[in-house]
Structures are given as C-alpha cells and as structure tokens.
Coordinates of C-alpha atoms in Angstrom, one line a residue:
M17 CA -82.0 180.0 -211.1
D18 CA -82.8 183.5 -212.5
E19 CA -80.6 186.6 -212.0
L20 CA -83.0 188.1 -209.4
T21 CA -82.8 185.1 -207.2
R22 CA -79.0 185.0 -207.4
E23 CA -78.8 188.6 -206.4
F24 CA -81.2 188.0 -203.5
L25 CA -79.1 185.1 -202.2
I26 CA -75.9 187.1 -202.3
E27 CA -77.3 190.2 -200.6
S28 CA -79.1 188.0 -198.0
Q29 CA -75.9 186.2 -197.1
E30 CA -74.1 189.5 -196.8
G31 CA -77.0 190.7 -194.5
L32 CA -76.7 187.7 -192.3
D33 CA -72.9 188.2 -192.0
R34 CA -73.6 191.7 -190.8
M35 CA -76.3 190.3 -188.4
E36 CA -73.9 187.8 -186.9
R37 CA -71.4 190.5 -186.2
G38 CA -74.1 192.7 -184.7
L39 CA -75.5 190.0 -182.4
T40 CA -72.2 189.2 -180.8
D41 CA -71.6 193.0 -180.2
L42 CA -75.1 193.3 -178.9
E43 CA -74.3 191.1 -175.9
A44 CA -71.9 193.8 -174.7
R45 CA -74.2 196.7 -175.7
P46 CA -77.8 195.3 -175.2
T47 CA -79.4 198.8 -175.3
D48 CA -77.5 200.1 -178.4
S49 CA -80.4 201.4 -180.6
E50 CA -78.3 201.9 -183.7
L51 CA -77.0 198.3 -183.4
L52 CA -80.5 196.9 -183.0
S53 CA -81.7 198.9 -186.0
E54 CA -79.0 197.4 -188.2
I55 CA -79.8 193.9 -187.1
F56 CA -83.5 194.5 -187.7
R57 CA -82.8 195.8 -191.2
S58 CA -81.0 192.6 -192.1
V59 CA -84.0 190.4 -191.2
H60 CA -86.5 192.9 -192.6
T61 CA -84.8 193.1 -196.0
I62 CA -84.9 189.3 -196.3
K63 CA -88.6 189.1 -195.3
G64 CA -89.5 192.0 -197.6
T65 CA -88.0 190.3 -200.7
T66 CA -89.1 186.7 -200.0
G67 CA -92.8 187.5 -200.6
F68 CA -92.0 188.8 -204.1
L69 CA -89.9 185.8 -204.9
G70 CA -92.4 183.3 -203.4
F71 CA -90.2 181.8 -200.7
K72 CA -93.0 181.3 -198.1
R73 CA -91.0 179.3 -195.6
L74 CA -88.2 181.8 -195.5
E75 CA -90.8 184.6 -195.2
K76 CA -92.5 183.0 -192.2
L77 CA -89.3 182.4 -190.3
A78 CA -88.0 185.9 -191.0
H79 CA -91.3 187.4 -190.0
A80 CA -91.1 185.7 -186.5
G81 CA -87.6 187.1 -186.1
E82 CA -88.7 190.5 -187.3
N83 CA -91.4 190.7 -184.6
L84 CA -88.9 189.9 -181.9
L85 CA -86.4 192.4 -183.2
S86 CA -89.1 195.1 -183.5
L87 CA -89.8 194.8 -179.7
L88 CA -86.1 195.1 -179.0
R89 CA -85.6 198.1 -181.3
D90 CA -88.6 199.9 -179.8
G91 CA -87.3 199.3 -176.2
K92 CA -90.1 197.0 -175.1
L93 CA -87.7 194.2 -174.5
Q94 CA -84.0 194.2 -173.6
A95 CA -81.5 191.9 -175.3
S96 CA -80.8 189.1 -172.7
Q97 CA -78.5 186.3 -173.3
N98 CA -81.4 184.0 -174.1
I99 CA -82.8 186.4 -176.6
I100 CA -79.4 186.7 -178.4
T101 CA -79.1 183.0 -178.4
G102 CA -82.5 182.7 -180.0
L103 CA -81.6 185.3 -182.6
L104 CA -78.4 183.5 -183.5
Q105 CA -80.5 180.3 -184.0
L106 CA -82.8 182.4 -186.2
M107 CA -79.8 183.5 -188.2
D108 CA -78.6 179.9 -188.6
G109 CA -82.1 178.8 -189.7
L110 CA -82.3 181.6 -192.3
R111 CA -78.8 180.8 -193.6
S112 CA -79.7 177.1 -193.9
I113 CA -82.7 177.8 -196.0
L114 CA -80.7 180.1 -198.2
H115 CA -78.1 177.4 -198.8
T116 CA -81.0 175.0 -199.7
I117 CA -82.3 177.5 -202.2
E118 CA -78.9 177.9 -203.7
N119 CA -78.2 174.2 -204.0
N120 CA -81.7 172.9 -204.9
N121 CA -83.6 176.0 -206.2
S122 CA -86.2 175.4 -203.5
E123 CA -86.6 176.0 -199.8
G124 CA -86.8 172.3 -198.8
E125 CA -89.6 170.9 -196.6
D126 CA -88.1 171.0 -193.1
D127 CA -90.3 172.1 -190.3
D128 CA -89.4 175.5 -188.6
S129 CA -92.3 175.5 -186.2
L130 CA -90.1 174.7 -183.1
L131 CA -87.8 177.6 -183.8
I132 CA -90.7 180.0 -184.6
G133 CA -92.3 178.9 -181.3
Q134 CA -89.1 179.7 -179.4
L135 CA -88.9 183.1 -181.0
Q136 CA -92.5 183.8 -180.1
E137 CA -91.9 182.8 -176.4
L138 CA -88.9 185.2 -176.3
Q139 CA -91.3 188.0 -177.1
Q140 CA -92.8 187.7 -173.6
P141 CA -91.2 190.0 -171.0
A142 CA -88.7 188.1 -168.9
P143 CA -88.5 188.4 -165.1
A144 CA -86.3 191.2 -164.0
T145 CA -83.8 188.9 -162.3
S146 CA -80.9 188.5 -164.6
A147 CA -82.1 189.7 -167.9
T148 CA -78.9 191.5 -168.6
T149 CA -76.5 189.7 -166.3
H150 CA -73.9 187.7 -168.3
A151 CA -71.7 185.2 -166.6
L152 CA -69.8 184.8 -169.9
I153 CA -68.4 187.6 -171.9
A154 CA -67.5 187.4 -175.6
E155 CA -66.8 190.9 -176.8
S156 CA -65.2 192.2 -179.9
F157 CA -63.0 195.3 -179.7
P158 CA -61.8 196.2 -183.2
A159 CA -58.5 198.2 -183.2
S160 CA -59.8 200.3 -186.0
T161 CA -62.8 200.5 -188.3
P162 CA -61.5 201.6 -191.7
S163 CA -63.7 203.6 -194.0
M164 CA -64.7 202.1 -197.3
P165 CA -63.6 204.3 -200.1
V166 CA -65.4 204.3 -203.4
T167 CA -62.2 203.2 -205.0
Q168 CA -62.5 199.9 -203.2
P169 CA -61.2 196.9 -205.3
L170 CA -63.7 194.6 -206.9
H171 CA -65.8 192.9 -204.3
V172 CA -65.9 189.2 -204.9
S173 CA -68.7 186.9 -203.7
A174 CA -68.8 183.2 -204.1
A175 CA -72.2 182.8 -202.4
A176 CA -73.8 181.9 -205.7
A177 CA -72.4 180.4 -208.9
I178 CA -72.9 183.2 -211.4
D179 CA -72.2 182.8 -215.1
A180 CA -69.1 184.6 -216.2
S181 CA -71.2 186.7 -218.5
N182 CA -73.6 187.8 -215.8
L183 CA -72.2 190.7 -213.8
T184 CA -74.1 192.7 -211.2
A185 CA -73.0 196.3 -210.8
S186 CA -73.7 199.2 -208.4
D187 CA -72.1 202.6 -208.1
S188 CA -68.9 201.4 -206.3
T189 CA -68.8 197.6 -206.5
L190 CA -68.9 194.9 -209.1
R191 CA -69.6 191.3 -208.4
V192 CA -67.6 188.9 -210.6
D193 CA -67.6 185.1 -210.6
V194 CA -64.6 183.7 -208.8
L195 CA -64.0 181.3 -211.7
L196 CA -63.6 184.3 -214.0
L197 CA -61.1 185.8 -211.6
N198 CA -59.1 182.6 -211.5
R199 CA -59.0 182.5 -215.3
M200 CA -57.8 186.1 -215.4
M201 CA -55.0 185.3 -212.9
S202 CA -53.9 182.4 -215.1
L203 CA -53.8 184.6 -218.2
V204 CA -51.8 187.2 -216.3
G205 CA -49.4 184.4 -215.3
E206 CA -48.9 183.5 -218.9
L207 CA -48.5 187.1 -219.8
V208 CA -45.7 187.5 -217.2
L209 CA -43.9 184.5 -218.6
T210 CA -44.1 185.9 -222.1
R211 CA -43.0 189.3 -220.9
N212 CA -39.9 187.8 -219.2
Q213 CA -39.0 186.0 -222.5
I214 CA -39.4 189.2 -224.5
L215 CA -37.3 191.2 -222.1
Q216 CA -34.5 188.6 -222.5
A217 CA -34.8 188.3 -226.2
T218 CA -34.7 192.1 -226.8
S219 CA -32.1 193.1 -224.2
H220 CA -29.4 193.7 -226.8
D221 CA -31.6 195.3 -229.4
P222 CA -31.7 199.1 -229.0
N223 CA -34.7 199.4 -231.4
L224 CA -36.9 197.1 -229.3
T225 CA -35.7 198.0 -225.8
P226 CA -38.1 200.9 -225.3
L227 CA -41.1 198.8 -226.4
S228 CA -40.1 195.9 -224.1
R229 CA -39.7 198.3 -221.2
R230 CA -43.2 199.6 -221.9
L231 CA -44.5 196.1 -222.0
D232 CA -42.8 195.4 -218.7
L233 CA -44.5 198.4 -217.0
V234 CA -48.0 197.6 -218.4
T235 CA -47.7 193.9 -217.5
A236 CA -46.6 194.8 -214.0
D237 CA -49.6 197.2 -213.6
L238 CA -52.1 194.7 -215.0
R239 CA -50.7 191.9 -212.7
E240 CA -51.1 194.2 -209.7
S241 CA -54.6 195.2 -210.6
V242 CA -55.8 191.6 -211.2
M243 CA -54.2 190.5 -207.9
Q244 CA -56.0 193.3 -206.2
T245 CA -59.4 191.9 -207.4
R246 CA -58.6 188.7 -205.5
M247 CA -57.6 190.4 -202.3
Q248 CA -60.0 190.5 -199.4
P249 CA -59.7 191.9 -195.9
V250 CA -59.1 189.4 -193.1
S251 CA -62.2 190.8 -191.4
N252 CA -64.1 188.4 -193.7
V253 CA -62.7 185.6 -191.5
F254 CA -62.2 187.4 -188.3
S255 CA -65.9 188.3 -188.3
K256 CA -66.8 184.7 -187.7
F257 CA -65.0 184.4 -184.4
P258 CA -67.2 186.5 -182.1
R259 CA -69.9 183.9 -182.6
I260 CA -67.5 181.0 -182.1
I261 CA -66.0 182.6 -179.0
R262 CA -69.5 183.2 -177.6
D263 CA -70.6 179.6 -178.1
L264 CA -67.4 178.0 -176.8
S265 CA -67.4 180.4 -173.8
Q266 CA -70.8 179.2 -172.7
S267 CA -70.0 175.5 -173.2
L268 CA -66.6 175.7 -171.4
N269 CA -67.6 178.0 -168.6
R270 CA -65.1 180.6 -169.6
S271 CA -65.2 184.4 -169.6
V272 CA -63.4 185.7 -172.7
R273 CA -62.8 189.1 -174.1
L274 CA -62.1 189.0 -177.9
V275 CA -59.8 191.7 -179.3
L276 CA -59.6 192.0 -183.1
E277 CA -56.7 194.0 -184.6
G278 CA -55.6 194.7 -188.2
Q279 CA -58.9 193.6 -189.8
E280 CA -58.2 195.8 -192.8
T281 CA -55.1 193.7 -193.8
E282 CA -55.7 192.0 -197.1
L283 CA -54.9 188.5 -198.3
D284 CA -55.6 186.5 -201.5
K285 CA -59.1 185.0 -201.4
R286 CA -57.8 181.5 -201.9
L287 CA -55.3 181.8 -199.0
L288 CA -57.9 183.5 -196.8
E289 CA -60.2 180.5 -197.2
A290 CA -57.3 178.1 -196.6
I291 CA -56.3 179.7 -193.4
K292 CA -59.8 179.7 -191.9
D293 CA -59.8 176.2 -190.5
P294 CA -56.3 176.4 -188.9
L295 CA -57.3 179.6 -187.2
I296 CA -60.5 178.0 -185.9
H297 CA -58.5 175.2 -184.5
A298 CA -56.1 177.6 -182.8
V299 CA -58.9 179.5 -181.3
R300 CA -60.6 176.4 -180.0
N301 CA -57.3 175.3 -178.4
S302 CA -56.9 178.7 -176.7
L303 CA -60.3 178.5 -175.1
D304 CA -60.2 174.8 -174.2
H305 CA -56.7 174.5 -172.9
G306 CA -55.3 178.0 -172.7
I307 CA -57.7 180.4 -171.0
E308 CA -58.6 179.1 -167.5
P309 CA -62.0 179.1 -165.8
P310 CA -62.8 182.4 -163.9
D311 CA -62.1 180.9 -160.4
V312 CA -58.8 179.5 -161.5
R313 CA -57.8 182.8 -163.0
I314 CA -58.8 184.7 -159.8
A315 CA -56.8 182.3 -157.7
A316 CA -53.7 182.9 -159.9
G317 CA -54.1 186.7 -159.5
K318 CA -55.5 187.3 -163.0
D319 CA -58.6 189.1 -164.2
A320 CA -61.5 186.7 -164.2
V321 CA -62.1 187.6 -167.9
G322 CA -59.5 186.2 -170.2
T323 CA -58.3 187.9 -173.3
L324 CA -58.0 186.3 -176.7
T325 CA -56.4 188.5 -179.5
L326 CA -56.6 188.0 -183.2
R327 CA -54.1 190.2 -184.9
A328 CA -53.2 190.6 -188.6
S329 CA -50.4 192.7 -190.2
Q330 CA -48.4 192.8 -193.4
E331 CA -44.6 192.5 -193.4
S332 CA -42.0 191.9 -196.1
G333 CA -44.5 190.5 -198.7
Q334 CA -46.2 188.3 -196.1
V335 CA -49.3 188.5 -193.9
L336 CA -48.8 187.7 -190.2
I337 CA -51.8 186.4 -188.3
E338 CA -51.5 185.9 -184.6
V339 CA -53.7 184.1 -182.1
S340 CA -52.7 184.9 -178.6
D341 CA -54.2 184.4 -175.2
D342 CA -53.3 185.3 -171.6
G343 CA -54.1 181.8 -170.4
A344 CA -52.1 179.1 -168.6
G345 CA -49.5 178.8 -171.3
I346 CA -47.5 175.6 -172.0
C347 CA -45.0 174.1 -169.6
V348 CA -41.9 173.2 -171.6
D349 CA -40.9 170.5 -169.0
R350 CA -44.2 168.8 -169.5
V351 CA -43.8 169.0 -173.3
R352 CA -40.4 167.4 -173.0
N353 CA -41.7 164.6 -170.7
K354 CA -44.7 163.9 -172.9
A355 CA -42.6 163.7 -176.1
I356 CA -40.2 161.2 -174.5
E357 CA -43.2 159.2 -173.0
R358 CA -44.8 158.9 -176.4
G359 CA -41.6 157.9 -178.1
L360 CA -41.4 161.0 -180.3
I361 CA -37.9 162.0 -179.2
V362 CA -35.1 160.3 -177.2
A363 CA -34.2 161.7 -173.8
E364 CA -30.6 162.4 -174.8
K365 CA -31.7 164.7 -177.7
A366 CA -34.5 166.3 -175.7
A367 CA -32.0 167.3 -173.0
H368 CA -30.1 169.5 -175.5
L369 CA -33.1 171.3 -176.9
S370 CA -33.8 175.0 -176.0
D371 CA -37.2 176.0 -174.7
R372 CA -38.1 177.4 -178.1
E373 CA -37.1 174.2 -179.8
L374 CA -39.1 172.1 -177.3
M375 CA -42.2 174.1 -178.0
Q376 CA -42.0 173.0 -181.6
L377 CA -42.6 169.4 -180.5
I378 CA -46.4 170.1 -180.2
F379 CA -46.5 170.1 -184.0
L380 CA -45.4 166.4 -184.2
P381 CA -48.1 163.9 -185.1
G382 CA -49.6 162.2 -182.1
F383 CA -48.3 164.8 -179.5
S384 CA -50.7 166.1 -176.8
T385 CA -50.2 167.3 -173.2
A386 CA -54.0 167.1 -172.5
E387 CA -54.9 164.6 -169.8
A388 CA -58.1 163.8 -171.7
V389 CA -59.3 164.6 -175.2
T390 CA -62.3 166.8 -175.2
S391 CA -65.0 167.4 -177.8
I392 CA -63.6 170.8 -178.3
S393 CA -59.9 170.3 -178.8
G394 CA -56.7 169.0 -177.3
R395 CA -53.6 171.1 -177.1
G396 CA -51.4 169.4 -179.7
V397 CA -54.1 167.1 -181.1
G398 CA -54.3 168.1 -184.7
M399 CA -51.6 170.8 -184.5
D400 CA -49.5 168.7 -187.0
V401 CA -52.4 169.0 -189.4
V402 CA -52.6 172.8 -188.7
R403 CA -48.9 173.1 -189.7
T404 CA -49.3 170.9 -192.7
N405 CA -52.2 172.8 -194.0
V406 CA -50.4 176.2 -193.6
E407 CA -47.3 174.8 -195.2
K408 CA -49.3 173.6 -198.2
I409 CA -50.0 177.2 -199.1
G410 CA -46.4 178.3 -198.7
G411 CA -46.8 179.5 -195.1
K412 CA -45.3 178.6 -191.8
V413 CA -46.4 178.4 -188.1
E414 CA -44.5 179.6 -185.1
I415 CA -45.4 179.3 -181.4
D416 CA -44.3 181.1 -178.3
S417 CA -45.6 180.4 -174.8
Q418 CA -44.8 181.4 -171.2
H419 CA -46.1 179.0 -168.5
G420 CA -48.7 180.8 -166.5
K421 CA -48.9 183.9 -168.8
G422 CA -50.2 182.7 -172.2
T423 CA -49.5 181.4 -175.7
S424 CA -49.1 183.0 -179.1
L425 CA -49.5 181.1 -182.4
R426 CA -48.3 183.0 -185.5
F427 CA -49.2 182.1 -189.1
C428 CA -46.9 183.6 -191.7
I429 CA -48.8 183.6 -195.1
P430 CA -47.6 184.7 -198.5
L431 CA -49.7 187.5 -200.1
T432 CA -50.4 185.3 -203.1
L433 CA -49.4 182.0 -204.5
A434 CA -49.5 182.8 -208.2
I435 CA -46.6 185.2 -208.9
L436 CA -43.5 185.7 -206.7
P437 CA -40.4 187.9 -206.9
A438 CA -37.4 185.6 -207.0
L439 CA -33.6 185.7 -207.2
I440 CA -32.3 183.4 -209.9
V441 CA -29.2 181.5 -208.7
R442 CA -27.0 178.9 -210.4
S443 CA -25.6 175.6 -209.0
L444 CA -24.3 172.5 -210.8
D445 CA -24.8 174.4 -214.1
Q446 CA -28.6 174.7 -213.4
N447 CA -30.9 177.6 -212.6
F448 CA -32.9 177.7 -209.4
A449 CA -35.3 180.3 -208.1
L450 CA -35.0 181.6 -204.6
P451 CA -38.0 183.5 -203.2
Q452 CA -37.0 187.0 -202.2
S453 CA -39.3 187.0 -199.2
A454 CA -36.7 184.8 -197.4
L455 CA -33.6 186.8 -198.7
F456 CA -32.0 189.0 -196.2
E457 CA -28.7 189.9 -197.8
L458 CA -26.3 188.9 -200.7
I459 CA -22.6 188.6 -200.1
H460 CA -19.9 188.3 -202.9
L461 CA -17.3 185.7 -201.9
P462 CA -14.0 186.1 -204.0
F463 CA -12.2 182.7 -204.2
Q464 CA -9.1 184.3 -202.8
Q465 CA -10.9 185.1 -199.5
A466 CA -12.8 181.8 -199.1
A467 CA -10.0 180.1 -197.2
T468 CA -9.7 182.9 -194.6
V469 CA -13.3 183.9 -194.0
I470 CA -14.9 180.4 -194.0
E471 CA -14.2 178.5 -190.7
W472 CA -14.9 174.8 -189.9
I473 CA -16.2 173.5 -186.7
D474 CA -16.8 169.7 -186.5
S475 CA -16.9 169.6 -190.3
N476 CA -19.6 172.4 -190.4
P477 CA -18.7 175.5 -192.5
L478 CA -19.3 178.9 -190.9
Y479 CA -18.8 182.4 -192.4
R480 CA -17.6 185.2 -190.1
H481 CA -19.9 188.0 -190.9
R482 CA -19.9 191.3 -188.9
G483 CA -18.5 189.6 -185.9
N484 CA -20.9 186.7 -185.9
L485 CA -20.6 183.1 -187.3
L486 CA -23.1 182.4 -190.0
P487 CA -23.9 178.7 -190.7
L488 CA -23.3 177.8 -194.4
I489 CA -25.0 175.4 -196.7
F490 CA -23.3 174.7 -200.1
L491 CA -26.1 174.2 -202.5
N492 CA -23.9 172.1 -204.8
N493 CA -23.3 169.6 -202.0
M494 CA -26.9 169.5 -200.9
L495 CA -28.2 168.7 -204.4
S496 CA -25.4 166.3 -205.1
P497 CA -23.9 164.8 -201.9
Q498 CA -21.1 163.2 -203.7
C499 CA -20.0 166.7 -204.8
E500 CA -17.1 167.6 -202.5
I501 CA -17.2 170.9 -200.7
K502 CA -14.2 172.9 -201.9
S503 CA -13.4 176.2 -200.2
H504 CA -10.4 176.8 -202.5
D505 CA -12.0 176.7 -205.9
A506 CA -10.5 179.2 -208.3
S507 CA -13.8 180.9 -208.9
D508 CA -15.9 183.4 -207.0
S509 CA -19.2 182.4 -205.4
Y510 CA -22.0 184.1 -203.6
I511 CA -23.7 183.7 -200.2
A512 CA -27.5 184.3 -200.1
V513 CA -28.2 185.1 -196.4
L514 CA -31.6 183.7 -195.7
D515 CA -33.8 184.4 -192.7
I516 CA -36.0 181.5 -191.4
D517 CA -38.1 182.1 -188.3
G518 CA -35.6 184.7 -187.1
H519 CA -32.6 182.4 -187.7
R520 CA -30.2 183.2 -190.5
F521 CA -27.9 181.0 -192.5
G522 CA -26.0 181.4 -195.7
L523 CA -26.7 179.5 -198.9
V524 CA -23.6 179.3 -201.1
V525 CA -24.3 179.3 -204.8
D526 CA -22.1 179.4 -207.9
N527 CA -23.5 182.5 -209.6
L528 CA -26.4 184.9 -209.7
A529 CA -28.7 186.1 -212.5
D530 CA -31.2 189.0 -212.6
P531 CA -34.2 188.8 -210.3
Q532 CA -37.4 187.9 -212.0
E533 CA -41.1 187.8 -211.2
I534 CA -41.9 184.1 -211.5
V535 CA -45.1 182.2 -212.1
V536 CA -45.4 179.3 -209.7
R537 CA -46.2 176.0 -211.2
P538 CA -47.0 172.8 -209.1
L539 CA -44.4 170.1 -208.8
S540 CA -44.8 166.5 -209.9
S541 CA -45.1 163.9 -207.2
V542 CA -41.5 162.7 -207.8
L543 CA -39.9 166.2 -207.3
K544 CA -42.3 167.0 -204.4
S545 CA -41.0 163.9 -202.6
I546 CA -37.5 165.2 -202.7
G547 CA -38.6 167.9 -200.2
L548 CA -36.3 170.7 -201.2
Y549 CA -38.6 172.5 -203.7
S550 CA -41.8 174.4 -203.4
G551 CA -42.6 174.6 -207.1
A552 CA -41.3 175.2 -210.6
T553 CA -41.3 178.0 -213.1
V554 CA -40.4 178.9 -216.6
L555 CA -37.7 181.6 -216.9
G556 CA -37.4 184.3 -219.6
S557 CA -34.8 182.1 -221.4
G558 CA -37.4 179.4 -221.7
D559 CA -35.6 177.1 -219.3
I560 CA -37.4 175.4 -216.4
A561 CA -36.2 176.3 -212.9
L562 CA -37.1 174.6 -209.7
I563 CA -38.1 177.0 -206.8
L564 CA -36.0 176.3 -203.7
D565 CA -37.7 176.0 -200.3
P566 CA -35.4 177.7 -197.8
S567 CA -37.1 176.2 -194.7
A568 CA -36.7 172.7 -196.2
I569 CA -33.1 173.3 -197.1
A570 CA -32.3 174.4 -193.5
A571 CA -34.1 171.4 -192.1
R572 CA -32.3 168.9 -194.4
A573 CA -28.9 170.3 -193.5
N574 CA -29.7 170.3 -189.7
I575 CA -28.7 174.0 -189.6
F576 CA -31.0 174.4 -186.7
T577 CA -32.2 171.7 -184.3
H578 CA -35.1 169.7 -185.8
T579 CA -37.3 167.1 -184.3
N580 CA -38.6 165.2 -187.4

C-alpha cells in the first residue's frame, strides 16, 4: 500500500467519525445548515479522492450519499428519522469498504446496489405527516467544546499500519505509528530506571550531584512529553455513544437524552481502548434495565425522556468516568434475595451487609436480577467481566443506586500503566512499592506509644486517629502469617493511611525509603496468583521490589466486608 492510500484511509476514517457525530446531532437539529454542510463535506471529500485512487466501488456509494446530502443541504429535503437512518447505513457501508481496502488493498466484491437503491428512494420527498416527528430522542449535549490549540500534543492514529520511518506532517499535527510510540515509552522506562540508579549511586558525591540532578530534571521532562504523545481525549470514545444510544433507543422503545461532560479529559491511548467495551456494556445496561419506557416514566411522575450521562474528570492521578441514568435504579432487597437464591451468599451474612455492600453483589459471576436475559443486556450479566477487565488495567469499579431514581457506575482508571509515583516501604527486610495514588497520609508510630494508641477489638488492631478508629493491617503478618503481631517491639514503625473506595485503613510497615518513580513490570503467574501484588519494579539500588495492591490487601484482611 502506497503512502497516498494510507493517508487517504486515515483522513477518510476521521471524516466518517465526524460524520457519525454530526448525524446523531442532526436528529435534534434537522434544519441546521452548518451541520448539514459538515456532513456533506465528509462524504464529498471521500468521493472526490476515490476517483483519483481508482476505488470505483467506494466512489459509487459515496456519490449516492452525496446526492442525498446535497438535497438536504439545499433545503429541498428535511432530515427525517428514516433519512438519518439511511445516512448512518451509508456511513457503515463506507467504513466497511475502507476496512477492506486497509486489510486487503482492494475494495472487495460485495454488492452495494441495495443500499444505493435505498439512498435513491430517500431522495424522493416524503409525505408531510411525520417527517420531523421523533418518538425517540437520542441527543448529545456536550458540557463544553474545547478549542484545539496549535500546541496540541501529537495526534496518534492507528487506522492504518504506517512504517515507523513514514511520518505525515501538517502545520500543527504529526501522525506517528503507535508501535513507534510504544517503543519510545519502553525506552523512557529504561531511562527512568537508569536515572534512579544514578541518583542513588551519586547521592554522596558532591562533584556528581549537580549532574545527576540535571539528569533527573531532563528525564522527568522527557517522560512527561512522551506520555503526552500517548494521551487522547475521552471524546474519542464518547463520540461513539450518540449512535449507540440512537440505535438502542429505537429497538427498546425508549426516549433518551444523552449528556456528555468532560470530553476534553485525557487518558493513555491503551487505557482508553481498554475501557471502551466496559463502557458500552454499562450503557447498554442503563438503557435495557435502567431507563424505563416513556409510559412507565410518566406513570411514575418522571419526564418521558430519560437522561443518560457520560461524565469524565481527573482526580489525584486518576481519571474518573461515570455512567449515570435517572431510571428505575436497583432494589437492594431484590439484590439480596437473588444472591441468596443463586447460592452466591448465605442469608446470615447477607443480613449484616449495608446497602452499599449489597450493591457490590451484582459484580459476582452469575448474578442477575433480570427476569429474562435479553439480546441487549441483563443487569448483572457480564458485570463481573466488566469489573475484571477494568481491574486488569489497574482500575476499579464502583456502583451507587437509588431504587426508583437511577444508577451510577464509576470507573476509576490510572492515567498510565507504564510509570507510577510510589512510596518505597520495608517489611520483613524487603522493599515494596506502594502506589501513591492510594496514599492519604503517613503516620510515624514510636514504639513507646504503640501500646497506648493501638486498641484491640476481637483480635483486630485499631489506631485511634483524630478521634476515629482506623483499622490496621500489619504488613509483616500479612506476608508471613506465622509472624506474630507485636505491638511492643522496641523499634519505631510507620502507618501508611490508604484510601480505598472512600474507606480508609492503616498499613503498618517497618520503615520508609524515599519516594521513586517506578517502571511497572508484569508479574509471573506464580506471584500473580498470590493476589497481593499488581506488578514488580527495579529500584535505584538495583533491587527488585513487588508493587503492593492496596485493594487486594484490604480484601485479604477482611478490613471491609467482602463477598468473594
């Protein structure tokens, strides 16, 4: 495939992405001339280039769509629901041909005559009955539309496999092969490891200290720059949902208003791709089992049109993505009964769970409150897979619901997987890395005070901190259960106060070392099966340290109620 064709494929896919966003907006603004012109340009650009490249099948289909869009743009037709559906099918057809060209370097031999015929029929004026009446609503209301500065980070496109040596530049953007970016990120990781070792080796040499500090600053700047090239706005994923909402609304007889907020929030490309499928599942659940049909909503005193909100924000080194609806919500009593009925939890234990804890039962494998599994989704069916997929990338899932008022599903995702700031702690004469994203506070615990400030309730240690009792986990004892917990050791220790899903506990460690930026390495299957670690890293001293997983530690110690 030559460079011109590769460039054509990338630009055409980007044009179709803009067309998809425009078509879902067009349903709410069928007479918006500016919107119609933008959609027309997307198809016109594809058709204009295909003739030069010799893609006759693509040219013929784009030409049929261009004729229909020309009538809409000139005001001779008005964008009805049927016309928008036809244009979405056109977009799917064009995208399919582009994928065939990308994979096979040819257009394929499928017949597009049926779709072309449908587009030609839509060019005929429709009766004036319900051309613009929509029983279903799928609107997108962005909270803000950020401007695109010329200093925008590198725009990465994986639409075509471009050789690392082949770069396509314009005045403000540069397309780079994703494989090249991955290689750059790996090299930066190695540089960070080397930087850490040099800093430690030269810490007591006054002649080398200025040079090592300079190396530290340059490495940090380079790391940040390379990471920025991998960052993409969540709008790249959010933009797919107006079409999904429209299609599902029609098939489920729902009226839905889609609200998009925080689309400018950025996330590592790899993580953005990994979160797409869990988000789609959450949205499908919201429409199928959350938002009620219009007549049911009206009977309940609600607006006939339901609201589904996709919201993204950045907090404390993490990206929070929330899917919330104002639908029927989840009845905790029904959740409890279903879990007992399916043998997922015993009645005695279920009776002592709070509403928040009961809600977490929907993430158990095999749980569902749906009376029948539909072709769309089932509330709970596959939710264990959603949680598993999110946890694979170092994230977590939270759910809140009020019966009759709606449900919110929150995904907490790390900004990147490659390099993390961590606190180095010691236990059993070994180093461990503790991600700083979970660290709330550090407390020095002199051995003379341990006996008075640590209290014991049913063999569970608690630390009285600012008037509250903080559950404690002794890392020594967790790593080596035969190691007896001693609160009167003649040595100081430290309490790392960790925050997990809004719950706090203290991890007691023997000692602390300086914080480091660590490069995350995958675990072997043996260490992964232990369930207490999220990865491994090499410290500046050259020693290998395991990366502690605070959520897994809390679950293992039963600090909070768990259902597994």
